[in-house]
Amino acid sequence: MTELGPAIDERALEEAVRFTSELIRIDTTNRGGGDGREREAAEYAAERLAEAGAEPVILEKAPGRSNVVARIAGTDPSADALLVHGHLDVVPAEADDWSVDPFSGAIRDGIVWGRGALDMKGMDAMVLAAVRSWARAGVRPRRDVVVAFTADEEASAEYGAGFLAERHGALFEGCTEGISESGGFTFHGGDGLRIYPVGAGERGTAWLRLTARGTAGHGSKAHPHNAVVILAEAIARIGRHRWPVRPVPTVRAALTELAAVYGVDVDLDAEEFDADDLLAKLGPAAQLVESTLRNSANPTVFEAGYKVNVVPGHAAAQVDGRMLPGWEDEFVATMDELTGPEVDWEFQHRTVPLGAPVDSPTFAAMRSAIERFDPEARVVPYCMSGGTDAKQFSRLGIVGYGFSPLRLPAEFGYGKLAHGVDERVPADGLRFGVRVLDDFLRAA
Ligand SMILES: [Zn+2]
């Protein structure tokens, strides 16, 4: 085991909590379509880094859409660099629905309240607190650690990680792996089981636009070529399609480890293997894998017609598709087949699926950092059903993991609160998180 030096100090624990609250108070709502402003939060982060002797740069593709990047030199110059990234923007919050002002950052009874508490200003604060503690203690991580705080993750990443990957790749030189949101938090698996899912893959986004062309005309006449009917049939085929189970390596590892956690004997390669049967035996943890066993395509928008006695000449629809790594060709072929010859379809928005190795030293270091601070933790890899900035950084060859460590009590539903009403995080969860993060970053 690597010698870690002194443990993180009390001040870092206090800063992780206070910085979360202060970052929440800076409203960085991202409404999409270019409507957002991260500059004040970026300046806040840059100042906290500069106070610790780092030399952050602020980068903008458009005024106000600010990103921050800094490199902390490691002790082993031959080691690959590690990227730690967190987004600064948040999704909108409707204040009327909340019990507190969503941008108050109020700390009450040991809980920090506000939009971004979980997604993901808490992690941003922990990163700042850890880096500052190294400066105070005079310690450095083994690998170079490149810290990036990004704009625009909650929309297209065009002003954030997409812009950094495209235009400022040199800042990430030597980075082979990255860590960020959506993993490393406590998932309560029933019977006191504390599972910590660590992200090791993401499905790719496939937002589709479908168009059917038919013969327009009077609603009272015979219309064998009605675009509404043609498209509705295609949409029904897509919505009812049972996609085959395709256990990609990350999901296989998740199923294997979860089966072990729940004491279920399973052979994924057996001919009689039945994924649904296994899910039924995994209790609440089935949620961690059920959306990533297969590709998916959900019809979400249908647009057709304008008057009851007019058959429209065309009809359009949108479908939210998600593709597993390695199964994109199958997705395309299946959509060709399901839409049929009379419906055209195209990608409106397409992003790459990701898969990260779960047998890497980095994964092992994340696992042992969590286990050090929660000896009963069951760390398992999982594949995210959606996507993060890791997709953008993958263009630089950076393998992404979802690791924002956080200890949450049983009544805390991470999934419900991120992007939800009354988003909040326990201060103790952040204190746990910054300890784990510091331990991992220095040892990795
Ligand atoms: Zn997020």
Short mmCIF file of C-alpha atoms and ligand atoms in Angstrom, two decimals:
data_model
loop_
_atom_site.label_atom_id
_atom_site.label_comp_id
_atom_site.label_asym_id
_atom_site.label_seq_id
_atom_site.Cartn_x
_atom_site.Cartn_y
_atom_site.Cartn_z
CA MET A 1 0.00 0.00 0.00
CA THR A 2 1.17 3.50 -0.79
CA GLU A 3 2.32 5.66 2.11
CA LEU A 4 -0.22 8.43 2.29
CA GLY A 5 1.33 10.80 4.80
CA PRO A 6 -0.82 12.75 7.22
CA ALA A 7 -4.58 12.38 7.08
CA ILE A 8 -6.62 15.24 5.72
CA ASP A 9 -7.08 18.00 8.31
CA GLU A 10 -10.20 19.29 10.09
CA ARG A 11 -10.16 22.47 8.10
CA ALA A 12 -10.64 20.54 4.84
CA LEU A 13 -13.73 18.87 6.29
CA GLU A 14 -15.14 22.26 7.26
CA GLU A 15 -14.28 23.74 3.84
CA ALA A 16 -15.96 20.91 1.95
CA VAL A 17 -19.22 21.82 3.67
CA ARG A 18 -18.83 25.61 3.53
CA PHE A 19 -17.72 25.66 -0.12
CA THR A 20 -20.74 23.53 -1.08
CA SER A 21 -23.03 26.08 0.55
CA GLU A 22 -21.20 29.06 -0.99
CA LEU A 23 -21.22 27.52 -4.48
CA ILE A 24 -24.96 26.81 -4.22
CA ARG A 25 -25.49 30.50 -3.45
CA ILE A 26 -24.00 31.41 -6.82
CA ASP A 27 -26.90 30.75 -9.20
CA THR A 28 -25.48 28.92 -12.24
CA THR A 29 -28.78 27.77 -13.73
CA ASN A 30 -28.39 26.32 -17.22
CA ARG A 31 -31.58 26.64 -19.26
CA GLY A 32 -30.00 25.14 -22.37
CA GLY A 33 -29.65 26.72 -25.79
CA GLY A 34 -26.72 28.82 -24.58
CA ASP A 35 -28.66 30.37 -21.68
CA GLY A 36 -26.40 30.03 -18.65
CA ARG A 37 -23.70 31.80 -16.72
CA GLU A 38 -20.93 30.12 -14.75
CA ARG A 39 -18.41 32.97 -14.50
CA GLU A 40 -18.93 33.89 -10.84
CA ALA A 41 -18.68 30.26 -9.74
CA ALA A 42 -15.59 29.79 -11.92
CA GLU A 43 -13.93 32.82 -10.34
CA TYR A 44 -14.83 31.51 -6.90
CA ALA A 45 -13.20 28.13 -7.69
CA ALA A 46 -10.16 29.75 -9.29
CA GLU A 47 -9.59 31.95 -6.23
CA ARG A 48 -9.80 28.97 -3.86
CA LEU A 49 -7.23 27.14 -6.04
CA ALA A 50 -4.93 30.16 -6.33
CA GLU A 51 -4.93 30.57 -2.53
CA ALA A 52 -3.46 27.07 -2.44
CA GLY A 53 -0.65 28.03 -4.81
CA ALA A 54 -2.17 26.49 -7.94
CA GLU A 55 -2.25 28.45 -11.19
CA PRO A 56 -5.77 28.11 -12.56
CA VAL A 57 -6.78 29.41 -15.97
CA ILE A 58 -10.30 30.53 -16.84
CA LEU A 59 -11.47 29.70 -20.36
CA GLU A 60 -14.63 30.83 -22.13
CA LYS A 61 -16.14 30.01 -25.48
CA ALA A 62 -18.72 32.75 -24.94
CA PRO A 63 -18.80 35.57 -22.36
CA GLY A 64 -19.86 34.28 -18.95
CA ARG A 65 -19.64 30.58 -19.88
CA SER A 66 -16.50 29.99 -17.84
CA ASN A 67 -14.41 26.89 -17.26
CA VAL A 68 -11.48 26.55 -14.85
CA VAL A 69 -8.47 24.27 -15.32
CA ALA A 70 -5.45 23.83 -13.03
CA ARG A 71 -2.71 21.23 -12.81
CA ILE A 72 -1.27 20.05 -9.49
CA ALA A 73 2.14 18.53 -10.11
CA GLY A 74 2.57 15.00 -8.80
CA THR A 75 5.63 13.47 -7.17
CA ASP A 76 6.14 10.80 -9.86
CA PRO A 77 6.88 12.50 -13.18
CA SER A 78 6.72 9.17 -15.04
CA ALA A 79 3.13 8.52 -13.94
CA ASP A 80 0.14 9.31 -16.17
CA ALA A 81 -1.90 12.31 -15.12
CA LEU A 82 -5.36 11.99 -13.60
CA LEU A 83 -8.26 14.31 -14.49
CA VAL A 84 -10.79 15.32 -11.83
CA HIS A 85 -13.69 17.22 -13.35
CA GLY A 86 -16.89 18.70 -11.99
CA HIS A 87 -19.47 20.87 -13.68
CA LEU A 88 -20.40 24.26 -12.25
CA ASP A 89 -23.84 24.63 -13.86
CA VAL A 90 -27.08 23.31 -12.40
CA VAL A 91 -30.51 22.51 -13.79
CA PRO A 92 -33.30 25.05 -13.11
CA ALA A 93 -35.20 25.00 -9.79
CA GLU A 94 -38.80 26.18 -9.33
CA ALA A 95 -38.56 28.04 -6.00
CA ASP A 96 -42.32 27.67 -5.29
CA ASP A 97 -41.99 23.89 -5.09
CA TRP A 98 -39.14 23.97 -2.55
CA SER A 99 -39.20 24.09 1.28
CA VAL A 100 -36.22 26.50 1.19
CA ASP A 101 -34.83 29.01 -1.31
CA PRO A 102 -33.05 26.67 -3.76
CA PHE A 103 -30.12 29.09 -3.99
CA SER A 104 -29.79 29.80 -0.27
CA GLY A 105 -27.17 27.14 0.47
CA ALA A 106 -28.79 26.95 3.91
CA ILE A 107 -27.14 24.63 6.42
CA ARG A 108 -29.74 23.28 8.84
CA ASP A 109 -29.42 20.38 11.25
CA GLY A 110 -26.33 19.15 9.46
CA ILE A 111 -27.82 19.27 5.98
CA VAL A 112 -26.74 21.58 3.15
CA TRP A 113 -29.74 22.58 1.05
CA GLY A 114 -29.98 23.80 -2.51
CA ARG A 115 -29.79 23.16 -6.21
CA GLY A 116 -26.48 21.49 -6.98
CA ALA A 117 -25.92 20.04 -3.49
CA LEU A 118 -25.66 16.57 -5.08
CA ASP A 119 -25.30 17.45 -8.75
CA MET A 120 -22.56 18.48 -8.36
CA LYS A 121 -21.36 21.44 -6.34
CA GLY A 122 -20.71 19.16 -3.36
CA MET A 123 -18.07 17.31 -5.37
CA ASP A 124 -16.63 20.59 -6.70
CA ALA A 125 -16.29 21.76 -3.09
CA MET A 126 -14.62 18.50 -2.01
CA VAL A 127 -12.07 18.77 -4.82
CA LEU A 128 -11.23 22.35 -3.79
CA ALA A 129 -10.98 21.37 -0.12
CA ALA A 130 -8.70 18.40 -0.85
CA VAL A 131 -6.31 20.38 -3.07
CA ARG A 132 -6.06 23.14 -0.45
CA SER A 133 -5.31 20.64 2.30
CA TRP A 134 -2.34 19.31 0.29
CA ALA A 135 -0.87 22.79 0.11
CA ARG A 136 -1.24 23.25 3.89
CA ALA A 137 0.34 19.89 4.66
CA GLY A 138 3.04 20.22 2.02
CA VAL A 139 2.02 16.94 0.36
CA ARG A 140 1.45 16.17 -3.30
CA PRO A 141 -0.39 13.40 -5.10
CA ARG A 142 1.68 10.75 -6.86
CA ARG A 143 0.23 11.50 -10.30
CA ASP A 144 -0.27 14.95 -11.76
CA VAL A 145 -3.87 15.86 -10.94
CA VAL A 146 -5.58 18.08 -13.49
CA VAL A 147 -8.62 19.77 -11.96
CA ALA A 148 -11.32 21.04 -14.33
CA PHE A 149 -14.54 22.82 -13.43
CA THR A 150 -16.80 23.03 -16.43
CA ALA A 151 -19.72 25.02 -17.80
CA ASP A 152 -22.73 23.66 -19.68
CA GLU A 153 -22.77 19.99 -18.63
CA GLU A 154 -26.52 20.15 -18.11
CA ALA A 155 -27.06 21.08 -21.76
CA SER A 156 -24.84 20.17 -24.73
CA ALA A 157 -21.38 20.76 -23.14
CA GLU A 158 -20.71 23.00 -26.14
CA TYR A 159 -19.50 25.80 -23.84
CA GLY A 160 -17.92 23.45 -21.34
CA ALA A 161 -16.14 20.11 -21.65
CA GLY A 162 -16.83 19.96 -25.40
CA PHE A 163 -15.07 23.29 -25.87
CA LEU A 164 -12.16 22.29 -23.61
CA ALA A 165 -11.64 18.97 -25.41
CA GLU A 166 -11.81 20.62 -28.80
CA ARG A 167 -9.76 23.74 -28.20
CA HIS A 168 -7.64 23.23 -25.10
CA GLY A 169 -6.51 19.61 -25.28
CA ALA A 170 -2.96 20.60 -24.32
CA LEU A 171 -4.12 21.40 -20.77
CA PHE A 172 -4.98 17.72 -20.34
CA GLU A 173 -1.73 16.33 -21.69
CA GLY A 174 -0.77 13.04 -20.11
CA CYS A 175 -4.24 12.43 -18.63
CA THR A 176 -5.25 8.83 -19.20
CA GLU A 177 -8.13 8.56 -16.76
CA GLY A 178 -10.69 10.88 -15.24
CA ILE A 179 -13.15 10.84 -12.37
CA SER A 180 -16.35 12.80 -11.97
CA GLU A 181 -20.02 12.53 -11.03
CA SER A 182 -22.57 9.73 -10.65
CA GLY A 183 -20.76 7.13 -8.61
CA GLY A 184 -19.18 6.43 -5.24
CA PHE A 185 -22.29 7.34 -3.21
CA THR A 186 -24.04 5.05 -0.75
CA PHE A 187 -26.79 2.97 -2.31
CA HIS A 188 -28.84 1.23 0.36
CA GLY A 189 -29.40 -2.33 -0.78
CA GLY A 190 -31.69 -3.47 2.05
CA ASP A 191 -30.85 -5.31 5.30
CA GLY A 192 -28.24 -2.68 6.16
CA LEU A 193 -26.22 -3.34 3.00
CA ARG A 194 -24.24 -0.31 1.91
CA ILE A 195 -23.40 -0.63 -1.78
CA TYR A 196 -21.20 1.98 -3.47
CA PRO A 197 -21.68 1.85 -7.24
CA VAL A 198 -18.71 3.30 -9.12
CA GLY A 199 -19.37 4.39 -12.70
CA ALA A 200 -17.34 2.47 -15.28
CA GLY A 201 -19.26 3.15 -18.46
CA GLU A 202 -22.09 5.15 -19.98
CA ARG A 203 -24.60 4.40 -22.65
CA GLY A 204 -24.50 6.63 -25.72
CA THR A 205 -27.34 9.01 -26.47
CA ALA A 206 -29.32 8.53 -29.68
CA TRP A 207 -32.04 11.16 -29.98
CA LEU A 208 -33.90 10.40 -33.18
CA ARG A 209 -36.24 12.25 -35.47
CA LEU A 210 -38.69 10.18 -37.49
CA THR A 211 -40.65 11.40 -40.50
CA ALA A 212 -43.41 9.68 -42.46
CA ARG A 213 -44.68 10.98 -45.78
CA GLY A 214 -48.09 10.06 -47.12
CA THR A 215 -50.76 11.44 -49.37
CA ALA A 216 -52.46 14.60 -48.11
CA GLY A 217 -56.13 15.15 -48.73
CA HIS A 218 -59.71 15.34 -47.53
CA GLY A 219 -60.53 13.45 -44.36
CA SER A 220 -63.74 12.05 -45.89
CA LYS A 221 -61.97 10.18 -48.72
CA ALA A 222 -60.23 6.82 -48.76
CA HIS A 223 -56.58 7.22 -47.64
CA PRO A 224 -54.49 4.06 -47.79
CA HIS A 225 -51.36 6.25 -47.48
CA ASN A 226 -52.08 8.19 -44.30
CA ALA A 227 -48.83 9.53 -42.78
CA VAL A 228 -50.33 9.58 -39.28
CA VAL A 229 -51.15 5.87 -39.45
CA ILE A 230 -47.83 4.92 -41.03
CA LEU A 231 -45.88 6.76 -38.34
CA ALA A 232 -48.10 5.56 -35.50
CA GLU A 233 -47.46 1.96 -36.54
CA ALA A 234 -43.73 2.52 -36.60
CA ILE A 235 -43.83 4.24 -33.19
CA ALA A 236 -45.85 1.37 -31.74
CA ARG A 237 -43.32 -1.17 -33.07
CA ILE A 238 -40.46 0.82 -31.52
CA GLY A 239 -42.22 1.29 -28.19
CA ARG A 240 -43.09 -2.40 -27.89
CA HIS A 241 -39.78 -3.75 -29.13
CA ARG A 242 -38.08 -6.04 -26.64
CA TRP A 243 -34.40 -5.26 -27.05
CA PRO A 244 -32.15 -8.28 -26.52
CA VAL A 245 -30.06 -8.43 -23.35
CA ARG A 246 -26.46 -7.50 -24.22
CA PRO A 247 -24.29 -7.71 -21.11
CA VAL A 248 -21.33 -5.45 -21.90
CA PRO A 249 -18.20 -5.97 -19.76
CA THR A 250 -19.11 -3.31 -17.17
CA VAL A 251 -22.64 -4.66 -16.75
CA ARG A 252 -21.35 -8.25 -16.57
CA ALA A 253 -19.01 -7.16 -13.78
CA ALA A 254 -21.88 -5.35 -12.03
CA LEU A 255 -24.14 -8.42 -12.25
CA THR A 256 -21.39 -10.73 -11.03
CA GLU A 257 -20.49 -8.55 -8.05
CA LEU A 258 -24.08 -7.79 -7.11
CA ALA A 259 -24.92 -11.49 -7.29
CA ALA A 260 -22.07 -12.12 -4.86
CA VAL A 261 -23.30 -9.34 -2.53
CA TYR A 262 -26.76 -10.94 -2.41
CA GLY A 263 -25.45 -14.50 -2.27
CA VAL A 264 -27.01 -15.48 -5.59
CA ASP A 265 -25.35 -18.27 -7.57
CA VAL A 266 -25.24 -17.24 -11.19
CA ASP A 267 -23.49 -18.22 -14.41
CA LEU A 268 -23.87 -15.42 -16.92
CA ASP A 269 -22.67 -17.69 -19.72
CA ALA A 270 -25.08 -20.52 -19.00
CA GLU A 271 -27.61 -21.16 -21.74
CA GLU A 272 -30.47 -20.92 -19.24
CA PHE A 273 -29.23 -17.57 -17.85
CA ASP A 274 -32.22 -15.26 -17.46
CA ALA A 275 -31.39 -11.62 -16.69
CA ASP A 276 -34.88 -10.80 -15.38
CA ASP A 277 -34.73 -13.76 -13.04
CA LEU A 278 -31.42 -12.49 -11.63
CA LEU A 279 -32.74 -8.92 -11.27
CA ALA A 280 -35.64 -10.21 -9.19
CA LYS A 281 -33.11 -11.62 -6.69
CA LEU A 282 -31.11 -8.39 -6.35
CA GLY A 283 -33.75 -6.43 -4.45
CA PRO A 284 -33.40 -2.64 -4.74
CA ALA A 285 -29.98 -3.05 -6.39
CA ALA A 286 -31.73 -4.20 -9.57
CA GLN A 287 -32.09 -0.45 -10.26
CA LEU A 288 -28.34 -0.24 -10.73
CA VAL A 289 -28.38 -2.55 -13.75
CA GLU A 290 -31.89 -2.86 -15.17
CA SER A 291 -31.58 0.12 -17.55
CA THR A 292 -28.22 -0.92 -18.93
CA LEU A 293 -28.80 -4.56 -19.82
CA ARG A 294 -29.87 -3.60 -23.32
CA ASN A 295 -30.20 -0.77 -25.80
CA SER A 296 -33.41 1.20 -25.45
CA ALA A 297 -35.65 3.49 -27.49
CA ASN A 298 -38.59 5.36 -25.99
CA PRO A 299 -40.93 7.37 -28.25
CA THR A 300 -41.37 10.76 -26.57
CA VAL A 301 -42.79 13.25 -29.10
CA PHE A 302 -45.44 12.84 -31.81
CA GLU A 303 -46.30 15.74 -34.11
CA ALA A 304 -48.93 15.39 -36.80
CA GLY A 305 -51.94 17.07 -38.30
CA TYR A 306 -53.61 20.42 -37.88
CA LYS A 307 -57.34 19.94 -38.62
CA VAL A 308 -59.76 17.09 -38.08
CA ASN A 309 -60.96 16.84 -41.71
CA VAL A 310 -57.51 17.14 -43.31
CA VAL A 311 -55.18 14.16 -43.72
CA PRO A 312 -51.71 15.69 -43.35
CA GLY A 313 -49.01 14.95 -45.90
CA HIS A 314 -46.44 14.14 -43.24
CA ALA A 315 -46.02 13.27 -39.60
CA ALA A 316 -42.97 13.48 -37.34
CA ALA A 317 -41.89 11.97 -34.05
CA GLN A 318 -38.94 11.92 -31.69
CA VAL A 319 -37.46 8.96 -29.91
CA ASP A 320 -35.03 8.92 -26.97
CA GLY A 321 -32.66 6.06 -27.74
CA ARG A 322 -29.65 4.88 -25.72
CA MET A 323 -26.91 2.61 -27.01
CA LEU A 324 -24.56 0.32 -25.14
CA PRO A 325 -20.87 0.36 -26.04
CA GLY A 326 -20.31 -2.09 -28.89
CA TRP A 327 -23.99 -2.33 -29.83
CA GLU A 328 -24.47 0.82 -31.89
CA ASP A 329 -24.62 -1.04 -35.21
CA GLU A 330 -27.34 -3.28 -33.85
CA PHE A 331 -29.23 -0.19 -32.71
CA VAL A 332 -29.08 1.33 -36.20
CA ALA A 333 -30.09 -1.91 -37.94
CA THR A 334 -32.98 -2.43 -35.52
CA MET A 335 -34.27 1.10 -36.06
CA ASP A 336 -34.14 0.59 -39.86
CA GLU A 337 -36.20 -2.54 -39.44
CA LEU A 338 -38.72 -1.14 -36.93
CA THR A 339 -39.36 2.09 -38.83
CA GLY A 340 -39.98 0.26 -42.10
CA PRO A 341 -39.63 1.48 -45.69
CA GLU A 342 -42.11 4.35 -45.40
CA VAL A 343 -40.59 6.13 -42.40
CA ASP A 344 -37.26 7.97 -42.52
CA TRP A 345 -35.22 8.40 -39.38
CA GLU A 346 -32.07 10.27 -38.44
CA PHE A 347 -29.96 11.09 -35.43
CA GLN A 348 -30.85 14.51 -34.07
CA HIS A 349 -28.19 14.20 -31.39
CA ARG A 350 -25.76 11.35 -30.97
CA THR A 351 -23.07 10.79 -28.35
CA VAL A 352 -20.58 8.01 -27.90
CA PRO A 353 -21.08 5.17 -25.37
CA LEU A 354 -18.21 4.55 -22.95
CA GLY A 355 -16.73 1.56 -21.20
CA ALA A 356 -13.94 1.69 -18.61
CA PRO A 357 -11.98 -1.31 -17.29
CA VAL A 358 -13.00 -2.47 -13.82
CA ASP A 359 -9.81 -4.46 -13.28
CA SER A 360 -7.56 -1.37 -13.48
CA PRO A 361 -5.31 -0.18 -10.63
CA THR A 362 -7.39 3.02 -10.59
CA PHE A 363 -10.62 1.12 -10.00
CA ALA A 364 -8.88 -0.84 -7.23
CA ALA A 365 -7.71 2.43 -5.66
CA MET A 366 -11.26 3.84 -5.66
CA ARG A 367 -12.53 0.62 -4.10
CA SER A 368 -9.94 0.61 -1.33
CA ALA A 369 -10.38 4.32 -0.58
CA ILE A 370 -14.10 3.75 0.07
CA GLU A 371 -13.44 0.58 2.07
CA ARG A 372 -10.90 2.38 4.22
CA PHE A 373 -13.52 4.82 5.48
CA ASP A 374 -16.49 2.44 5.39
CA PRO A 375 -15.14 -1.05 6.08
CA GLU A 376 -18.56 -2.63 5.44
CA ALA A 377 -18.88 -1.01 2.01
CA ARG A 378 -19.63 -3.23 -0.98
CA VAL A 379 -18.10 -1.43 -3.95
CA VAL A 380 -19.46 -2.52 -7.33
CA PRO A 381 -18.94 -1.17 -10.84
CA TYR A 382 -21.94 -0.05 -12.83
CA CYS A 383 -22.79 1.43 -16.19
CA MET A 384 -24.69 4.73 -16.24
CA SER A 385 -27.87 4.75 -18.28
CA GLY A 386 -27.28 8.35 -19.42
CA GLY A 387 -24.19 10.48 -19.96
CA THR A 388 -21.79 12.99 -18.40
CA ASP A 389 -18.88 15.23 -19.43
CA ALA A 390 -16.75 12.07 -19.50
CA LYS A 391 -18.00 11.58 -23.06
CA GLN A 392 -16.39 14.86 -24.10
CA PHE A 393 -13.10 14.10 -22.39
CA SER A 394 -13.07 10.64 -23.99
CA ARG A 395 -12.22 12.47 -27.22
CA LEU A 396 -8.81 13.13 -25.63
CA GLY A 397 -8.37 9.44 -24.91
CA ILE A 398 -9.33 9.86 -21.25
CA VAL A 399 -11.10 6.85 -19.72
CA GLY A 400 -13.86 8.09 -17.40
CA TYR A 401 -15.05 6.79 -14.04
CA GLY A 402 -18.04 7.99 -12.04
CA PHE A 403 -16.58 8.62 -8.60
CA SER A 404 -17.87 11.43 -6.38
CA PRO A 405 -17.68 9.74 -3.00
CA LEU A 406 -20.49 10.51 -0.60
CA ARG A 407 -21.90 8.70 2.39
CA LEU A 408 -25.67 8.96 2.54
CA PRO A 409 -28.06 7.74 5.23
CA ALA A 410 -30.75 5.21 4.33
CA GLU A 411 -33.59 7.72 4.01
CA PHE A 412 -31.64 9.68 1.41
CA GLY A 413 -32.59 8.83 -2.16
CA TYR A 414 -29.76 10.08 -4.35
CA GLY A 415 -31.71 9.37 -7.52
CA LYS A 416 -34.78 11.31 -6.41
CA LEU A 417 -32.94 14.40 -5.15
CA ALA A 418 -30.49 15.05 -7.99
CA HIS A 419 -32.43 17.32 -10.39
CA GLY A 420 -35.36 17.05 -7.95
CA VAL A 421 -37.15 19.30 -5.47
CA ASP A 422 -35.40 19.99 -2.13
CA GLU A 423 -32.03 18.75 -3.36
CA ARG A 424 -29.73 18.53 -0.34
CA VAL A 425 -26.72 16.73 1.05
CA PRO A 426 -25.71 15.78 4.60
CA ALA A 427 -22.62 17.65 5.81
CA ASP A 428 -21.31 14.36 7.23
CA GLY A 429 -21.64 12.82 3.79
CA LEU A 430 -19.39 15.54 2.39
CA ARG A 431 -16.87 15.08 5.22
CA PHE A 432 -16.75 11.37 4.41
CA GLY A 433 -16.48 12.18 0.71
CA VAL A 434 -13.54 14.53 1.02
CA ARG A 435 -11.65 12.01 3.15
CA VAL A 436 -12.17 9.29 0.55
CA LEU A 437 -11.38 11.61 -2.34
CA ASP A 438 -8.17 12.85 -0.74
CA ASP A 439 -7.08 9.30 0.04
CA PHE A 440 -7.80 8.13 -3.51
CA LEU A 441 -6.25 11.12 -5.29
CA ARG A 442 -3.02 10.88 -3.37
CA ALA A 443 -2.70 7.09 -3.71
CA ALA A 444 -3.96 6.63 -7.28
ZN ZN B 1 -24.33 16.39 -13.03
#
